[in-house]
Amino acid sequence: SGLEVLVRLAPTGTATLLARIGDNATSPTGQAGTPAPWADIDTGTVRWNATGSAYICVGELLTTADKDRVAVVSGAVVAQEGSPLPGTAFTSPVSTVADPWMETNGDWFLRGTNADGAGWIIKNGSVIAQLRQPIVPGSTELWGAFTDFKGNNAGRYIVMGTTNNPNGLLNSVIVTDGQLVIARESDPVDIDDN
């Protein structure tokens, strides 16, 4: 029939249906408004933890275009277009969700923006970086754009991006755990340990 499905296959060979396009029985929970089934799960966005017991993905629901984009973790909506990001101080509704990632331990990450232009990266539902906000606590240097983010299964993470630093040779940074700039554009690198 050409319909997409998301299936968890246990080591014993038992398959569990987690999501099927157009199937109300596998609709994600926690949706804003009237629950709707999946319309599409974006290719390449499904990420699993090491045991296959948790996943994250991005896609669209069979609902109006102003609230159809969602990010889902293990069957529950964690971000939905047209609604404020749950568990945050944001009041502007989400306008985009992208780049879902799950580490082997189940920590999940997501990048997105709100209708007011506020860009963010969240880890397990908490904002770890936000555009136009300090790159580390107390800094006057603010995030201007995000280029990437990565985590590990020990709970640590890095965010990479550009800042409002007026010196174009110093405005790209890598920040670890939201606390420390570990690399900056134009930093010298000691290749031969001298």
PDB file of N, CA and C in Angstrom, residues 15-69:
ATOM      1  N   ALA A  15       8.080  -7.979  16.669  1.00  0.00           N
ATOM      2  CA  ALA A  15       7.943  -6.632  16.113  1.00  0.00           C
ATOM      3  C   ALA A  15       6.791  -5.917  16.807  1.00  0.00           C
ATOM      4  N   THR A  16       7.016  -4.641  17.167  1.00  0.00           N
ATOM      5  CA  THR A  16       5.982  -3.804  17.767  1.00  0.00           C
ATOM      6  C   THR A  16       5.741  -2.610  16.866  1.00  0.00           C
ATOM      7  N   LEU A  17       4.513  -2.423  16.429  1.00  0.00           N
ATOM      8  CA  LEU A  17       4.153  -1.272  15.608  1.00  0.00           C
ATOM      9  C   LEU A  17       4.101  -0.030  16.484  1.00  0.00           C
ATOM     10  N   LEU A  18       4.896   0.988  16.154  1.00  0.00           N
ATOM     11  CA  LEU A  18       4.939   2.231  16.934  1.00  0.00           C
ATOM     12  C   LEU A  18       4.191   3.357  16.239  1.00  0.00           C
ATOM     13  N   ALA A  19       4.233   3.393  14.933  1.00  0.00           N
ATOM     14  CA  ALA A  19       3.563   4.468  14.185  1.00  0.00           C
ATOM     15  C   ALA A  19       3.259   3.974  12.776  1.00  0.00           C
ATOM     16  N   ARG A  20       2.088   4.382  12.283  1.00  0.00           N
ATOM     17  CA  ARG A  20       1.701   4.066  10.908  1.00  0.00           C
ATOM     18  C   ARG A  20       0.969   5.273  10.345  1.00  0.00           C
ATOM     19  N   ILE A  21       1.325   5.671   9.149  1.00  0.00           N
ATOM     20  CA  ILE A  21       0.711   6.824   8.493  1.00  0.00           C
ATOM     21  C   ILE A  21      -0.806   6.619   8.406  1.00  0.00           C
ATOM     22  N   GLY A  22      -1.555   7.631   8.859  1.00  0.00           N
ATOM     23  CA  GLY A  22      -3.010   7.613   8.767  1.00  0.00           C
ATOM     24  C   GLY A  22      -3.720   6.760   9.796  1.00  0.00           C
ATOM     25  N   ASP A  23      -3.005   6.182  10.742  1.00  0.00           N
ATOM     26  CA  ASP A  23      -3.580   5.268  11.732  1.00  0.00           C
ATOM     27  C   ASP A  23      -3.804   5.990  13.067  1.00  0.00           C
ATOM     28  N   ASN A  24      -5.065   6.211  13.417  1.00  0.00           N
ATOM     29  CA  ASN A  24      -5.379   6.888  14.675  1.00  0.00           C
ATOM     30  C   ASN A  24      -4.856   6.139  15.890  1.00  0.00           C
ATOM     31  N   ALA A  25      -4.780   4.825  15.822  1.00  0.00           N
ATOM     32  CA  ALA A  25      -4.327   4.024  16.958  1.00  0.00           C
ATOM     33  C   ALA A  25      -2.860   4.274  17.303  1.00  0.00           C
ATOM     34  N   THR A  26      -2.075   4.764  16.340  1.00  0.00           N
ATOM     35  CA  THR A  26      -0.654   5.040  16.604  1.00  0.00           C
ATOM     36  C   THR A  26      -0.347   6.538  16.563  1.00  0.00           C
ATOM     37  N   SER A  27      -1.380   7.374  16.718  1.00  0.00           N
ATOM     38  CA  SER A  27      -1.169   8.827  16.741  1.00  0.00           C
ATOM     39  C   SER A  27      -0.311   9.211  17.939  1.00  0.00           C
ATOM     40  N   PRO A  28       0.598  10.163  17.781  1.00  0.00           N
ATOM     41  CA  PRO A  28       1.397  10.612  18.925  1.00  0.00           C
ATOM     42  C   PRO A  28       0.510  11.240  20.002  1.00  0.00           C
ATOM     43  N   THR A  29       0.850  11.019  21.255  1.00  0.00           N
ATOM     44  CA  THR A  29       0.130  11.636  22.373  1.00  0.00           C
ATOM     45  C   THR A  29       0.649  13.051  22.594  1.00  0.00           C
ATOM     46  N   GLY A  30      -0.088  13.844  23.358  1.00  0.00           N
ATOM     47  CA  GLY A  30       0.354  15.185  23.740  1.00  0.00           C
ATOM     48  C   GLY A  30       0.231  16.232  22.663  1.00  0.00           C
ATOM     49  N   GLN A  31      -0.608  15.985  21.659  1.00  0.00           N
ATOM     50  CA  GLN A  31      -0.785  16.965  20.590  1.00  0.00           C
ATOM     51  C   GLN A  31      -1.619  18.151  21.068  1.00  0.00           C
ATOM     52  N   ALA A  32      -1.387  19.297  20.462  1.00  0.00           N
ATOM     53  CA  ALA A  32      -2.231  20.480  20.702  1.00  0.00           C
ATOM     54  C   ALA A  32      -3.496  20.311  19.865  1.00  0.00           C
ATOM     55  N   GLY A  33      -4.640  20.586  20.453  1.00  0.00           N
ATOM     56  CA  GLY A  33      -5.895  20.484  19.706  1.00  0.00           C
ATOM     57  C   GLY A  33      -6.342  19.047  19.542  1.00  0.00           C
ATOM     58  N   THR A  34      -7.156  18.820  18.542  1.00  0.00           N
ATOM     59  CA  THR A  34      -7.698  17.489  18.270  1.00  0.00           C
ATOM     60  C   THR A  34      -6.586  16.559  17.791  1.00  0.00           C
ATOM     61  N   PRO A  35      -6.422  15.414  18.425  1.00  0.00           N
ATOM     62  CA  PRO A  35      -5.371  14.490  17.998  1.00  0.00           C
ATOM     63  C   PRO A  35      -5.539  14.068  16.539  1.00  0.00           C
ATOM     64  N   ALA A  36      -4.423  13.949  15.855  1.00  0.00           N
ATOM     65  CA  ALA A  36      -4.413  13.565  14.448  1.00  0.00           C
ATOM     66  C   ALA A  36      -3.362  12.485  14.237  1.00  0.00           C
ATOM     67  N   PRO A  37      -3.585  11.607  13.260  1.00  0.00           N
ATOM     68  CA  PRO A  37      -2.575  10.586  12.967  1.00  0.00           C
ATOM     69  C   PRO A  37      -1.410  11.180  12.167  1.00  0.00           C
ATOM     70  N   TRP A  38      -0.372  10.380  12.041  1.00  0.00           N
ATOM     71  CA  TRP A  38       0.766  10.769  11.229  1.00  0.00           C
ATOM     72  C   TRP A  38       0.362  10.933   9.767  1.00  0.00           C
ATOM     73  N   ALA A  39       0.896  11.979   9.109  1.00  0.00           N
ATOM     74  CA  ALA A  39       0.800  12.135   7.654  1.00  0.00           C
ATOM     75  C   ALA A  39       2.109  11.696   7.006  1.00  0.00           C
ATOM     76  N   ASP A  40       3.235  11.932   7.721  1.00  0.00           N
ATOM     77  CA  ASP A  40       4.552  11.600   7.194  1.00  0.00           C
ATOM     78  C   ASP A  40       5.561  11.619   8.334  1.00  0.00           C
ATOM     79  N   ILE A  41       6.492  10.692   8.301  1.00  0.00           N
ATOM     80  CA  ILE A  41       7.654  10.719   9.191  1.00  0.00           C
ATOM     81  C   ILE A  41       8.842  11.013   8.295  1.00  0.00           C
ATOM     82  N   ASP A  42       9.512  12.135   8.550  1.00  0.00           N
ATOM     83  CA  ASP A  42      10.583  12.581   7.662  1.00  0.00           C
ATOM     84  C   ASP A  42      11.689  11.538   7.536  1.00  0.00           C
ATOM     85  N   THR A  43      12.071  11.252   6.310  1.00  0.00           N
ATOM     86  CA  THR A  43      13.128  10.292   6.023  1.00  0.00           C
ATOM     87  C   THR A  43      14.418  10.716   6.719  1.00  0.00           C
ATOM     88  N   GLY A  44      15.053   9.763   7.366  1.00  0.00           N
ATOM     89  CA  GLY A  44      16.351  10.019   7.991  1.00  0.00           C
ATOM     90  C   GLY A  44      16.291  10.699   9.338  1.00  0.00           C
ATOM     91  N   THR A  45      15.099  10.890   9.919  1.00  0.00           N
ATOM     92  CA  THR A  45      15.037  11.592  11.209  1.00  0.00           C
ATOM     93  C   THR A  45      14.817  10.665  12.392  1.00  0.00           C
ATOM     94  N   VAL A  46      14.568   9.393  12.170  1.00  0.00           N
ATOM     95  CA  VAL A  46      14.331   8.475  13.292  1.00  0.00           C
ATOM     96  C   VAL A  46      15.673   8.086  13.903  1.00  0.00           C
ATOM     97  N   ARG A  47      15.816   8.334  15.182  1.00  0.00           N
ATOM     98  CA  ARG A  47      17.032   8.008  15.931  1.00  0.00           C
ATOM     99  C   ARG A  47      16.622   7.207  17.170  1.00  0.00           C
ATOM    100  N   TRP A  48      17.395   6.161  17.490  1.00  0.00           N
ATOM    101  CA  TRP A  48      17.085   5.252  18.592  1.00  0.00           C
ATOM    102  C   TRP A  48      18.151   5.309  19.677  1.00  0.00           C
ATOM    103  N   ASN A  49      17.764   4.924  20.906  1.00  0.00           N
ATOM    104  CA  ASN A  49      18.767   4.707  21.942  1.00  0.00           C
ATOM    105  C   ASN A  49      19.390   3.327  21.709  1.00  0.00           C
ATOM    106  N   ALA A  50      20.350   2.944  22.541  1.00  0.00           N
ATOM    107  CA  ALA A  50      21.105   1.706  22.314  1.00  0.00           C
ATOM    108  C   ALA A  50      20.241   0.452  22.403  1.00  0.00           C
ATOM    109  N   THR A  51      19.228   0.473  23.241  1.00  0.00           N
ATOM    110  CA  THR A  51      18.420  -0.732  23.437  1.00  0.00           C
ATOM    111  C   THR A  51      17.209  -0.790  22.519  1.00  0.00           C
ATOM    112  N   GLY A  52      16.937   0.300  21.799  1.00  0.00           N
ATOM    113  CA  GLY A  52      15.746   0.344  20.951  1.00  0.00           C
ATOM    114  C   GLY A  52      14.468   0.601  21.720  1.00  0.00           C
ATOM    115  N   SER A  53      14.602   0.996  22.983  1.00  0.00           N
ATOM    116  CA  SER A  53      13.418   1.243  23.808  1.00  0.00           C
ATOM    117  C   SER A  53      12.921   2.676  23.713  1.00  0.00           C
ATOM    118  N   ALA A  54      13.697   3.563  23.098  1.00  0.00           N
ATOM    119  CA  ALA A  54      13.304   4.972  22.964  1.00  0.00           C
ATOM    120  C   ALA A  54      13.751   5.475  21.600  1.00  0.00           C
ATOM    121  N   TYR A  55      13.008   6.451  21.062  1.00  0.00           N
ATOM    122  CA  TYR A  55      13.332   7.022  19.759  1.00  0.00           C
ATOM    123  C   TYR A  55      12.862   8.466  19.695  1.00  0.00           C
ATOM    124  N   ILE A  56      13.397   9.182  18.702  1.00  0.00           N
ATOM    125  CA  ILE A  56      12.949  10.530  18.371  1.00  0.00           C
ATOM    126  C   ILE A  56      12.814  10.601  16.850  1.00  0.00           C
ATOM    127  N   CYS A  57      11.838  11.372  16.385  1.00  0.00           N
ATOM    128  CA  CYS A  57      11.678  11.597  14.952  1.00  0.00           C
ATOM    129  C   CYS A  57      10.919  12.906  14.734  1.00  0.00           C
ATOM    130  N   VAL A  58      10.930  13.367  13.501  1.00  0.00           N
ATOM    131  CA  VAL A  58      10.228  14.590  13.103  1.00  0.00           C
ATOM    132  C   VAL A  58       9.347  14.237  11.914  1.00  0.00           C
ATOM    133  N   GLY A  59       8.176  14.869  11.837  1.00  0.00           N
ATOM    134  CA  GLY A  59       7.297  14.640  10.705  1.00  0.00           C
ATOM    135  C   GLY A  59       6.090  15.547  10.730  1.00  0.00           C
ATOM    136  N   GLU A  60       5.057  15.146   9.993  1.00  0.00           N
ATOM    137  CA  GLU A  60       3.835  15.943   9.902  1.00  0.00           C
ATOM    138  C   GLU A  60       2.635  15.091  10.323  1.00  0.00           C
ATOM    139  N   LEU A  61       1.655  15.774  10.909  1.00  0.00           N
ATOM    140  CA  LEU A  61       0.383  15.152  11.263  1.00  0.00           C
ATOM    141  C   LEU A  61      -0.664  15.479  10.210  1.00  0.00           C
ATOM    142  N   LEU A  62      -1.713  14.682  10.141  1.00  0.00           N
ATOM    143  CA  LEU A  62      -2.832  14.944   9.229  1.00  0.00           C
ATOM    144  C   LEU A  62      -3.752  15.979   9.872  1.00  0.00           C
ATOM    145  N   THR A  63      -3.301  17.225   9.875  1.00  0.00           N
ATOM    146  CA  THR A  63      -4.055  18.334  10.458  1.00  0.00           C
ATOM    147  C   THR A  63      -3.748  19.588   9.655  1.00  0.00           C
ATOM    148  N   THR A  64      -4.197  20.739  10.123  1.00  0.00           N
ATOM    149  CA  THR A  64      -3.984  21.976   9.378  1.00  0.00           C
ATOM    150  C   THR A  64      -2.500  22.329   9.319  1.00  0.00           C
ATOM    151  N   ALA A  65      -2.109  23.014   8.257  1.00  0.00           N
ATOM    152  CA  ALA A  65      -0.698  23.311   7.988  1.00  0.00           C
ATOM    153  C   ALA A  65      -0.054  24.191   9.047  1.00  0.00           C
ATOM    154  N   ASP A  66      -0.844  24.893   9.846  1.00  0.00           N
ATOM    155  CA  ASP A  66      -0.261  25.772  10.863  1.00  0.00           C
ATOM    156  C   ASP A  66       0.143  25.033  12.132  1.00  0.00           C
ATOM    157  N   LYS A  67      -0.157  23.733  12.218  1.00  0.00           N
ATOM    158  CA  LYS A  67       0.233  22.969  13.403  1.00  0.00           C
ATOM    159  C   LYS A  67       0.582  21.518  13.087  1.00  0.00           C
ATOM    160  N   ASP A  68       0.981  21.242  11.836  1.00  0.00           N
ATOM    161  CA  ASP A  68       1.211  19.847  11.454  1.00  0.00           C
ATOM    162  C   ASP A  68       2.619  19.331  11.747  1.00  0.00           C
ATOM    163  N   ARG A  69       3.642  20.200  11.812  1.00  0.00           N
ATOM    164  CA  ARG A  69       5.022  19.744  12.065  1.00  0.00           C
ATOM    165  C   ARG A  69       5.206  19.424  13.531  1.00  0.00           C
TER     166      ARG A  69
END
